[in-house]
PDB file of C-alpha atoms and ligand atoms in Angstrom:
ATOM      1  CA  MET A   1     -61.024 155.224 -23.512  1.00  0.00           C
ATOM      2  CA  LYS A   2     -59.643 153.148 -20.580  1.00  0.00           C
ATOM      3  CA  LYS A   3     -58.365 155.186 -17.677  1.00  0.00           C
ATOM      4  CA  ILE A   4     -55.028 154.359 -15.637  1.00  0.00           C
ATOM      5  CA  THR A   5     -54.719 155.728 -12.229  1.00  0.00           C
ATOM      6  CA  ILE A   6     -51.001 156.273 -10.876  1.00  0.00           C
ATOM      7  CA  LEU A   7     -51.616 156.366  -7.104  1.00  0.00           C
ATOM      8  CA  VAL A   8     -48.572 158.078  -5.367  1.00  0.00           C
ATOM      9  CA  PRO A   9     -48.540 158.185  -1.577  1.00  0.00           C
ATOM     10  CA  ALA A  10     -46.399 161.115  -0.242  1.00  0.00           C
ATOM     11  CA  TYR A  11     -45.071 162.124   3.035  1.00  0.00           C
ATOM     12  CA  ASN A  12     -42.590 164.909   3.098  1.00  0.00           C
ATOM     13  CA  GLU A  13     -41.713 164.542  -0.530  1.00  0.00           C
ATOM     14  CA  GLU A  14     -41.387 168.106  -1.794  1.00  0.00           C
ATOM     15  CA  GLU A  15     -37.916 167.707  -3.264  1.00  0.00           C
ATOM     16  CA  SER A  16     -38.769 164.424  -5.055  1.00  0.00           C
ATOM     17  CA  LEU A  17     -42.321 165.545  -6.494  1.00  0.00           C
ATOM     18  CA  PRO A  18     -40.910 167.586  -9.561  1.00  0.00           C
ATOM     19  CA  PHE A  19     -38.609 164.756 -10.483  1.00  0.00           C
ATOM     20  CA  LEU A  20     -41.408 162.357 -10.220  1.00  0.00           C
ATOM     21  CA  TYR A  21     -43.757 164.302 -12.309  1.00  0.00           C
ATOM     22  CA  GLU A  22     -40.990 165.029 -14.940  1.00  0.00           C
ATOM     23  CA  ARG A  23     -40.530 161.212 -15.359  1.00  0.00           C
ATOM     24  CA  VAL A  24     -44.105 160.215 -14.939  1.00  0.00           C
ATOM     25  CA  SER A  25     -45.726 162.823 -17.395  1.00  0.00           C
ATOM     26  CA  LYS A  26     -43.405 161.362 -19.956  1.00  0.00           C
ATOM     27  CA  ILE A  27     -45.013 158.150 -19.776  1.00  0.00           C
ATOM     28  CA  MET A  28     -48.245 159.343 -19.601  1.00  0.00           C
ATOM     29  CA  ASN A  29     -47.867 161.236 -22.807  1.00  0.00           C
ATOM     30  CA  GLU A  30     -46.015 158.476 -24.544  1.00  0.00           C
ATOM     31  CA  VAL A  31     -48.647 155.904 -23.838  1.00  0.00           C
ATOM     32  CA  LYS A  32     -51.435 156.582 -26.235  1.00  0.00           C
ATOM     33  CA  ASP A  33     -54.993 155.416 -26.247  1.00  0.00           C
ATOM     34  CA  TYR A  34     -55.286 155.775 -22.646  1.00  0.00           C
ATOM     35  CA  GLU A  35     -56.404 158.504 -20.142  1.00  0.00           C
ATOM     36  CA  PHE A  36     -54.246 158.967 -17.177  1.00  0.00           C
ATOM     37  CA  GLU A  37     -55.126 160.197 -13.550  1.00  0.00           C
ATOM     38  CA  LEU A  38     -52.034 161.020 -11.218  1.00  0.00           C
ATOM     39  CA  LEU A  39     -53.529 160.757  -7.862  1.00  0.00           C
ATOM     40  CA  PHE A  40     -51.528 161.932  -4.935  1.00  0.00           C
ATOM     41  CA  VAL A  41     -52.397 161.141  -1.436  1.00  0.00           C
ATOM     42  CA  ASN A  42     -50.639 163.729   0.757  1.00  0.00           C
ATOM     43  CA  ASP A  43     -50.210 161.847   4.237  1.00  0.00           C
ATOM     44  CA  GLY A  44     -50.106 164.801   6.581  1.00  0.00           C
ATOM     45  CA  SER A  45     -46.597 166.130   5.194  1.00  0.00           C
ATOM     46  CA  LYS A  46     -45.147 168.743   7.136  1.00  0.00           C
ATOM     47  CA  ASP A  47     -43.023 170.277   4.463  1.00  0.00           C
ATOM     48  CA  ASN A  48     -44.234 171.866   1.347  1.00  0.00           C
ATOM     49  CA  THR A  49     -45.614 168.527  -0.575  1.00  0.00           C
ATOM     50  CA  LEU A  50     -49.102 169.878  -0.668  1.00  0.00           C
ATOM     51  CA  ASN A  51     -47.957 173.071  -2.274  1.00  0.00           C
ATOM     52  CA  GLU A  52     -46.045 171.175  -4.854  1.00  0.00           C
ATOM     53  CA  ILE A  53     -48.935 168.905  -5.799  1.00  0.00           C
ATOM     54  CA  LYS A  54     -51.167 171.907  -6.282  1.00  0.00           C
ATOM     55  CA  LYS A  55     -48.658 173.713  -8.504  1.00  0.00           C
ATOM     56  CA  LEU A  56     -48.706 170.498 -10.682  1.00  0.00           C
ATOM     57  CA  ARG A  57     -52.545 170.576 -10.677  1.00  0.00           C
ATOM     58  CA  GLU A  58     -52.419 173.864 -12.151  1.00  0.00           C
ATOM     59  CA  GLN A  59     -50.360 172.959 -15.115  1.00  0.00           C
ATOM     60  CA  ASP A  60     -51.866 169.421 -15.572  1.00  0.00           C
ATOM     61  CA  LYS A  61     -55.446 168.723 -14.875  1.00  0.00           C
ATOM     62  CA  ARG A  62     -54.632 164.948 -14.961  1.00  0.00           C
ATOM     63  CA  VAL A  63     -53.030 165.425 -11.451  1.00  0.00           C
ATOM     64  CA  CYS A  64     -55.479 165.092  -8.441  1.00  0.00           C
ATOM     65  CA  TYR A  65     -55.010 164.795  -4.760  1.00  0.00           C
ATOM     66  CA  VAL A  66     -56.588 163.644  -1.463  1.00  0.00           C
ATOM     67  CA  ASP A  67     -55.159 165.532   1.472  1.00  0.00           C
ATOM     68  CA  PHE A  68     -54.958 163.878   4.905  1.00  0.00           C
ATOM     69  CA  SER A  69     -55.480 165.829   8.159  1.00  0.00           C
ATOM     70  CA  ARG A  70     -52.512 164.284   9.704  1.00  0.00           C
ATOM     71  CA  ASN A  71     -49.688 161.590   9.057  1.00  0.00           C
ATOM     72  CA  PHE A  72     -51.741 158.156   9.055  1.00  0.00           C
ATOM     73  CA  GLY A  73     -48.989 155.977   7.363  1.00  0.00           C
ATOM     74  CA  LYS A  74     -48.413 154.731   3.745  1.00  0.00           C
ATOM     75  CA  GLU A  75     -51.131 151.844   4.311  1.00  0.00           C
ATOM     76  CA  ALA A  76     -53.863 154.330   5.053  1.00  0.00           C
ATOM     77  CA  ALA A  77     -52.756 156.504   2.240  1.00  0.00           C
ATOM     78  CA  MET A  78     -52.688 153.605  -0.278  1.00  0.00           C
ATOM     79  CA  TYR A  79     -56.292 152.524   0.941  1.00  0.00           C
ATOM     80  CA  ALA A  80     -57.677 155.975   0.624  1.00  0.00           C
ATOM     81  CA  GLY A  81     -56.351 156.356  -2.849  1.00  0.00           C
ATOM     82  CA  LEU A  82     -57.611 152.966  -3.954  1.00  0.00           C
ATOM     83  CA  ASN A  83     -60.938 154.225  -2.674  1.00  0.00           C
ATOM     84  CA  MET A  84     -60.841 157.317  -4.366  1.00  0.00           C
ATOM     85  CA  CYS A  85     -59.183 156.564  -7.843  1.00  0.00           C
ATOM     86  CA  THR A  86     -61.376 156.130 -10.761  1.00  0.00           C
ATOM     87  CA  GLY A  87     -58.877 154.236 -13.240  1.00  0.00           C
ATOM     88  CA  ASP A  88     -59.803 150.952 -14.812  1.00  0.00           C
ATOM     89  CA  TYR A  89     -56.363 150.199 -14.147  1.00  0.00           C
ATOM     90  CA  VAL A  90     -54.397 151.218 -11.155  1.00  0.00           C
ATOM     91  CA  THR A  91     -50.811 151.422 -10.104  1.00  0.00           C
ATOM     92  CA  ILE A  92     -49.203 152.207  -6.732  1.00  0.00           C
ATOM     93  CA  MET A  93     -45.844 153.943  -7.044  1.00  0.00           C
ATOM     94  CA  ASP A  94     -43.624 155.492  -4.586  1.00  0.00           C
ATOM     95  CA  ALA A  95     -42.922 159.234  -4.604  1.00  0.00           C
ATOM     96  CA  ASP A  96     -39.150 158.857  -4.430  1.00  0.00           C
ATOM     97  CA  LEU A  97     -38.606 157.178  -7.986  1.00  0.00           C
ATOM     98  CA  GLN A  98     -37.271 154.165  -6.418  1.00  0.00           C
ATOM     99  CA  HIS A  99     -39.850 152.483  -8.533  1.00  0.00           C
ATOM    100  CA  PRO A 100     -39.143 153.329 -12.119  1.00  0.00           C
ATOM    101  CA  PRO A 101     -42.177 154.604 -14.149  1.00  0.00           C
ATOM    102  CA  GLU A 102     -40.714 153.319 -17.235  1.00  0.00           C
ATOM    103  CA  LEU A 103     -41.914 149.844 -16.319  1.00  0.00           C
ATOM    104  CA  LEU A 104     -45.574 150.825 -16.782  1.00  0.00           C
ATOM    105  CA  PRO A 105     -45.998 150.244 -20.704  1.00  0.00           C
ATOM    106  CA  GLU A 106     -44.617 146.773 -20.227  1.00  0.00           C
ATOM    107  CA  MET A 107     -46.798 146.165 -17.200  1.00  0.00           C
ATOM    108  CA  LEU A 108     -49.973 147.345 -19.219  1.00  0.00           C
ATOM    109  CA  ARG A 109     -48.867 145.316 -22.171  1.00  0.00           C
ATOM    110  CA  ILE A 110     -48.755 142.043 -19.894  1.00  0.00           C
ATOM    111  CA  ILE A 111     -52.326 142.756 -18.513  1.00  0.00           C
ATOM    112  CA  GLU A 112     -53.689 143.510 -21.758  1.00  0.00           C
ATOM    113  CA  GLU A 113     -52.166 140.892 -23.994  1.00  0.00           C
ATOM    114  CA  GLU A 114     -51.172 138.005 -21.532  1.00  0.00           C
ATOM    115  CA  ASN A 115     -54.525 138.321 -19.809  1.00  0.00           C
ATOM    116  CA  TYR A 116     -53.170 138.802 -16.114  1.00  0.00           C
ATOM    117  CA  ASP A 117     -55.217 140.585 -13.511  1.00  0.00           C
ATOM    118  CA  CYS A 118     -52.103 141.987 -11.926  1.00  0.00           C
ATOM    119  CA  VAL A 119     -48.492 142.706 -12.804  1.00  0.00           C
ATOM    120  CA  ALA A 120     -46.342 142.913  -9.565  1.00  0.00           C
ATOM    121  CA  THR A 121     -42.726 143.785  -9.063  1.00  0.00           C
ATOM    122  CA  LYS A 122     -40.246 142.234  -7.181  1.00  0.00           C
ATOM    123  CA  SER A 123     -36.717 143.961  -6.595  1.00  0.00           C
ATOM    124  CA  ILE A 124     -33.636 141.983  -7.195  1.00  0.00           C
ATOM    125  CA  ASN A 125     -31.411 144.173  -4.959  1.00  0.00           C
ATOM    126  CA  LYS A 126     -31.935 146.564  -2.222  1.00  0.00           C
ATOM    127  CA  LYS A 127     -29.929 149.533  -3.286  1.00  0.00           C
ATOM    128  CA  GLY A 128     -30.292 152.431  -0.710  1.00  0.00           C
ATOM    129  CA  TYR A 129     -31.455 150.352   2.033  1.00  0.00           C
ATOM    130  CA  SER A 130     -29.256 149.882   5.226  1.00  0.00           C
ATOM    131  CA  PHE A 131     -27.539 146.631   6.173  1.00  0.00           C
ATOM    132  CA  PHE A 132     -29.629 146.318   9.440  1.00  0.00           C
ATOM    133  CA  ARG A 133     -32.781 146.865   7.243  1.00  0.00           C
ATOM    134  CA  LYS A 134     -31.786 144.088   4.820  1.00  0.00           C
ATOM    135  CA  ILE A 135     -31.235 141.485   7.588  1.00  0.00           C
ATOM    136  CA  PHE A 136     -34.445 142.556   9.406  1.00  0.00           C
ATOM    137  CA  THR A 137     -36.484 142.151   6.290  1.00  0.00           C
ATOM    138  CA  ARG A 138     -34.978 138.536   5.572  1.00  0.00           C
ATOM    139  CA  CYS A 139     -35.764 137.427   8.891  1.00  0.00           C
ATOM    140  CA  PHE A 140     -39.463 138.751   8.619  1.00  0.00           C
ATOM    141  CA  TYR A 141     -39.997 136.700   5.401  1.00  0.00           C
ATOM    142  CA  LYS A 142     -38.435 133.667   7.101  1.00  0.00           C
ATOM    143  CA  ILE A 143     -40.854 133.855   9.952  1.00  0.00           C
ATOM    144  CA  ILE A 144     -44.005 134.846   8.113  1.00  0.00           C
ATOM    145  CA  GLU A 145     -43.410 131.982   5.585  1.00  0.00           C
ATOM    146  CA  LYS A 146     -43.547 129.500   8.609  1.00  0.00           C
ATOM    147  CA  MET A 147     -46.415 131.222  10.192  1.00  0.00           C
ATOM    148  CA  SER A 148     -49.020 132.149   7.699  1.00  0.00           C
ATOM    149  CA  ASN A 149     -50.854 130.540   4.920  1.00  0.00           C
ATOM    150  CA  THR A 150     -51.269 133.433   2.842  1.00  0.00           C
ATOM    151  CA  LYS A 151     -47.980 133.461   0.344  1.00  0.00           C
ATOM    152  CA  MET A 152     -45.655 136.498   1.089  1.00  0.00           C
ATOM    153  CA  VAL A 153     -43.177 136.804  -1.767  1.00  0.00           C
ATOM    154  CA  PRO A 154     -39.677 137.990  -0.575  1.00  0.00           C
ATOM    155  CA  GLY A 155     -38.420 141.111  -2.292  1.00  0.00           C
ATOM    156  CA  ALA A 156     -42.131 142.047  -3.071  1.00  0.00           C
ATOM    157  CA  ASN A 157     -42.858 145.651  -3.468  1.00  0.00           C
ATOM    158  CA  ASP A 158     -46.145 147.510  -3.226  1.00  0.00           C
ATOM    159  CA  TYR A 159     -45.439 148.858  -6.866  1.00  0.00           C
ATOM    160  CA  ARG A 160     -47.914 146.863  -9.171  1.00  0.00           C
ATOM    161  CA  LEU A 161     -50.667 147.400 -11.893  1.00  0.00           C
ATOM    162  CA  MET A 162     -54.095 145.965 -11.200  1.00  0.00           C
ATOM    163  CA  THR A 163     -57.297 145.800 -12.776  1.00  0.00           C
ATOM    164  CA  ARG A 164     -60.359 147.335 -11.532  1.00  0.00           C
ATOM    165  CA  GLN A 165     -61.724 144.246 -10.452  1.00  0.00           C
ATOM    166  CA  MET A 166     -58.698 143.329  -8.155  1.00  0.00           C
ATOM    167  CA  VAL A 167     -58.762 146.860  -6.867  1.00  0.00           C
ATOM    168  CA  ASN A 168     -62.446 146.323  -5.736  1.00  0.00           C
ATOM    169  CA  SER A 169     -61.499 143.284  -3.911  1.00  0.00           C
ATOM    170  CA  ILE A 170     -58.741 144.823  -2.270  1.00  0.00           C
ATOM    171  CA  ILE A 171     -60.978 147.844  -0.827  1.00  0.00           C
ATOM    172  CA  SER A 172     -63.456 145.553   0.142  1.00  0.00           C
ATOM    173  CA  VAL A 173     -61.199 143.910   2.770  1.00  0.00           C
ATOM    174  CA  LYS A 174     -61.929 146.213   5.740  1.00  0.00           C
ATOM    175  CA  GLU A 175     -58.916 145.378   7.710  1.00  0.00           C
ATOM    176  CA  TYR A 176     -58.117 148.117  10.264  1.00  0.00           C
ATOM    177  CA  ASN A 177     -54.382 147.755  10.647  1.00  0.00           C
ATOM    178  CA  ARG A 178     -53.751 146.981   7.136  1.00  0.00           C
ATOM    179  CA  TYR A 179     -50.614 144.870   5.607  1.00  0.00           C
ATOM    180  CA  SER A 180     -51.225 145.400   2.098  1.00  0.00           C
ATOM    181  CA  LYS A 181     -48.664 142.802   0.729  1.00  0.00           C
ATOM    182  CA  GLY A 182     -50.542 140.304   2.530  1.00  0.00           C
ATOM    183  CA  ILE A 183     -53.862 141.715   1.360  1.00  0.00           C
ATOM    184  CA  PHE A 184     -52.788 141.691  -2.473  1.00  0.00           C
ATOM    185  CA  SER A 185     -51.978 138.029  -2.081  1.00  0.00           C
ATOM    186  CA  PHE A 186     -54.860 137.046  -0.059  1.00  0.00           C
ATOM    187  CA  VAL A 187     -57.357 138.475  -2.531  1.00  0.00           C
ATOM    188  CA  GLY A 188     -55.989 136.026  -5.419  1.00  0.00           C
ATOM    189  CA  TYR A 189     -56.125 136.871  -8.893  1.00  0.00           C
ATOM    190  CA  LYS A 190     -53.760 135.912 -11.563  1.00  0.00           C
ATOM    191  CA  THR A 191     -50.381 137.890 -10.939  1.00  0.00           C
ATOM    192  CA  LYS A 192     -47.227 137.937 -13.092  1.00  0.00           C
ATOM    193  CA  TRP A 193     -44.197 138.746 -11.267  1.00  0.00           C
ATOM    194  CA  ILE A 194     -41.589 140.954 -12.891  1.00  0.00           C
ATOM    195  CA  GLU A 195     -38.053 141.924 -11.646  1.00  0.00           C
ATOM    196  CA  PHE A 196     -36.378 145.242 -11.338  1.00  0.00           C
ATOM    197  CA  GLU A 197     -33.468 147.022  -9.898  1.00  0.00           C
ATOM    198  CA  VAL A 198     -34.645 149.335  -7.241  1.00  0.00           C
ATOM    199  CA  GLN A 199     -33.002 152.775  -7.363  1.00  0.00           C
ATOM    200  CA  GLU A 200     -31.603 155.170  -5.114  1.00  0.00           C
ATOM    201  CA  ARG A 201     -34.167 157.511  -3.532  1.00  0.00           C
ATOM    202  CA  LYS A 202     -34.176 160.426  -5.624  1.00  0.00           C
ATOM    203  CA  ALA A 203     -34.188 163.238  -3.072  1.00  0.00           C
ATOM    204  CA  GLY A 204     -35.228 163.351   0.704  1.00  0.00           C
ATOM    205  CA  THR A 205     -34.860 160.399   3.129  1.00  0.00           C
ATOM    206  CA  THR A 206     -36.675 157.304   4.006  1.00  0.00           C
ATOM    207  CA  LYS A 207     -39.645 157.548   6.342  1.00  0.00           C
ATOM    208  CA  TRP A 208     -39.105 154.136   8.265  1.00  0.00           C
ATOM    209  CA  ASN A 209     -37.334 153.836  11.451  1.00  0.00           C
ATOM    210  CA  PHE A 210     -36.733 150.627  13.404  1.00  0.00           C
ATOM    211  CA  TRP A 211     -39.863 151.039  15.408  1.00  0.00           C
ATOM    212  CA  LYS A 212     -42.179 151.881  12.479  1.00  0.00           C
ATOM    213  CA  LEU A 213     -40.822 148.852  10.558  1.00  0.00           C
ATOM    214  CA  PHE A 214     -41.069 146.588  13.432  1.00  0.00           C
ATOM    215  CA  SER A 215     -44.680 147.404  14.232  1.00  0.00           C
ATOM    216  CA  TYR A 216     -45.468 146.956  10.448  1.00  0.00           C
ATOM    217  CA  ALA A 217     -43.991 143.697  10.463  1.00  0.00           C
ATOM    218  CA  LEU A 218     -46.138 142.918  13.652  1.00  0.00           C
ATOM    219  CA  ASP A 219     -49.240 143.797  11.575  1.00  0.00           C
ATOM    220  CA  GLY A 220     -48.300 141.617   8.859  1.00  0.00           C
ATOM    221  CA  ILE A 221     -47.789 138.575  11.333  1.00  0.00           C
ATOM    222  CA  VAL A 222     -50.902 139.170  13.500  1.00  0.00           C
ATOM    223  CA  GLY A 223     -53.049 139.897  10.473  1.00  0.00           C
ATOM    224  CA  PHE A 224     -52.169 136.959   8.321  1.00  0.00           C
ATOM    225  CA  SER A 225     -51.198 134.231  10.869  1.00  0.00           C
ATOM    226  CA  THR A 226     -53.039 132.544  13.714  1.00  0.00           C
ATOM    227  CA  ALA A 227     -49.892 131.457  15.433  1.00  0.00           C
ATOM    228  CA  PRO A 228     -49.881 134.237  17.907  1.00  0.00           C
ATOM    229  CA  LEU A 229     -53.714 133.492  18.961  1.00  0.00           C
ATOM    230  CA  THR A 230     -52.849 129.791  19.140  1.00  0.00           C
ATOM    231  CA  LEU A 231     -49.545 130.477  21.318  1.00  0.00           C
ATOM    232  CA  SER A 232     -51.684 132.522  23.757  1.00  0.00           C
ATOM    233  CA  ALA A 233     -54.355 129.861  23.958  1.00  0.00           C
ATOM    234  CA  ILE A 234     -51.609 127.157  24.695  1.00  0.00           C
ATOM    235  CA  ILE A 235     -50.100 129.353  27.182  1.00  0.00           C
ATOM    236  CA  GLY A 236     -53.373 130.089  28.858  1.00  0.00           C
ATOM    237  CA  LEU A 237     -54.249 126.466  28.998  1.00  0.00           C
ATOM    238  CA  PHE A 238     -50.755 125.530  30.502  1.00  0.00           C
ATOM    239  CA  PHE A 239     -51.204 127.835  33.393  1.00  0.00           C
ATOM    240  CA  CYS A 240     -54.706 126.802  33.922  1.00  0.00           C
ATOM    241  CA  ILE A 241     -53.490 123.325  34.440  1.00  0.00           C
ATOM    242  CA  VAL A 242     -50.805 124.250  36.497  1.00  0.00           C
ATOM    243  CA  SER A 243     -53.126 126.396  38.924  1.00  0.00           C
ATOM    244  CA  PHE A 244     -55.376 123.289  39.375  1.00  0.00           C
TER     245      PHE A 244
HETATM  246  N1  LIG B   1     -45.253 157.337   2.824  1.00  0.00           N
HETATM  247  C1  LIG B   1     -46.287 157.951   3.232  1.00  0.00           C
HETATM  248  N2  LIG B   1     -46.505 157.866   4.539  1.00  0.00           N
HETATM  249  C2  LIG B   1     -45.575 157.583   5.499  1.00  0.00           C
HETATM  250  C3  LIG B   1     -44.390 157.055   4.958  1.00  0.00           C
HETATM  251  C4  LIG B   1     -44.098 157.072   3.667  1.00  0.00           C
HETATM  252  O1  LIG B   1     -47.185 158.306   2.323  1.00  0.00           O
HETATM  253  O2  LIG B   1     -45.986 157.735   6.700  1.00  0.00           O
HETATM  254  C5  LIG B   1     -44.763 157.370   1.309  1.00  0.00           C
HETATM  255  C6  LIG B   1     -43.499 158.064   0.942  1.00  0.00           C
HETATM  256  O3  LIG B   1     -43.719 159.482   0.644  1.00  0.00           O
HETATM  257  C7  LIG B   1     -43.192 157.398  -0.337  1.00  0.00           C
HETATM  258  C8  LIG B   1     -43.585 155.734   0.056  1.00  0.00           C
HETATM  259  O4  LIG B   1     -44.562 155.920   1.068  1.00  0.00           O
HETATM  260  O5  LIG B   1     -43.779 157.591  -1.494  1.00  0.00           O
HETATM  261  C9  LIG B   1     -42.523 154.861   0.458  1.00  0.00           C
HETATM  262  O6  LIG B   1     -41.857 155.624   1.596  1.00  0.00           O
HETATM  263  P1  LIG B   1     -40.273 155.481   1.626  1.00  0.00           P
HETATM  264  O7  LIG B   1     -39.509 155.800   0.407  1.00  0.00           O
HETATM  265  O8  LIG B   1     -39.767 156.265   2.802  1.00  0.00           O
HETATM  266  O9  LIG B   1     -40.042 153.870   2.126  1.00  0.00           O
HETATM  267  P2  LIG B   1     -38.907 152.889   1.796  1.00  0.00           P
HETATM  268  O10 LIG B   1     -38.449 153.114   0.335  1.00  0.00           O
HETATM  269  O11 LIG B   1     -37.548 153.301   2.473  1.00  0.00           O
HETATM  270  O12 LIG B   1     -39.318 151.662   2.094  1.00  0.00           O
HETATM  271 MG1  LIG B   2     -38.439 154.782  -0.860  1.00  0.00          MG
END
């Protein structure tokens, strides 16, 4: 029997987890002929997230977890989860239910019947995100599109279902400052994009502030474009000539 891993990075999500489990377990029970693994990565939460996960583990042995010694960020949590998971198919899903688990059966059908390696999601709205963040995100995609050879899809989410082969390729990329949206695109593989309406956060608050987002955007640009390097070389050359 094939196994599906549902990988959920969680940082201070004590309020969201019971809602998430309710919706996800419904899907896990409905989708027959597959085994499931619900893998949480507790990213150094300061609230009761770890205990909530342990409670779920007690009632359902499909639940398992990785517990970080401190908060390392969502990228590190996804990377650890991808390294630890054992599924033949792996999906990454946010803990706050902004990514509806109900899309999973259709994603699975597409991979199995239409022969894709990955079904990725793109949100058609930005419900629950601030006006400022929407502008910032749009600018980022405009800039990265011009600077990078790796294609970044505007509106792309980390929510996706992938085959084991693709997951192995992703974990073989040993980038230190990871920008997963770039890595997903960099490794290639046949990907089908589906659109969905992003939901409001079920509980709790977003973990991103302006500086976190800004430094994440820089990771994306520095990791997937040689433009900053070329620019510094040109500036260096310019000052060299001027000094002569
Ligand atoms: N997250 C994490 N570590 C962090 C920040 C966020 O594991 O340092 C998780 C968080 O618990 C959630 C997902 O990453 O499951 C997305 O976070 P959030 O909803 O805050 O991001 P947004 O939806 O605002 O982009
Ligand atoms: Mg969210």
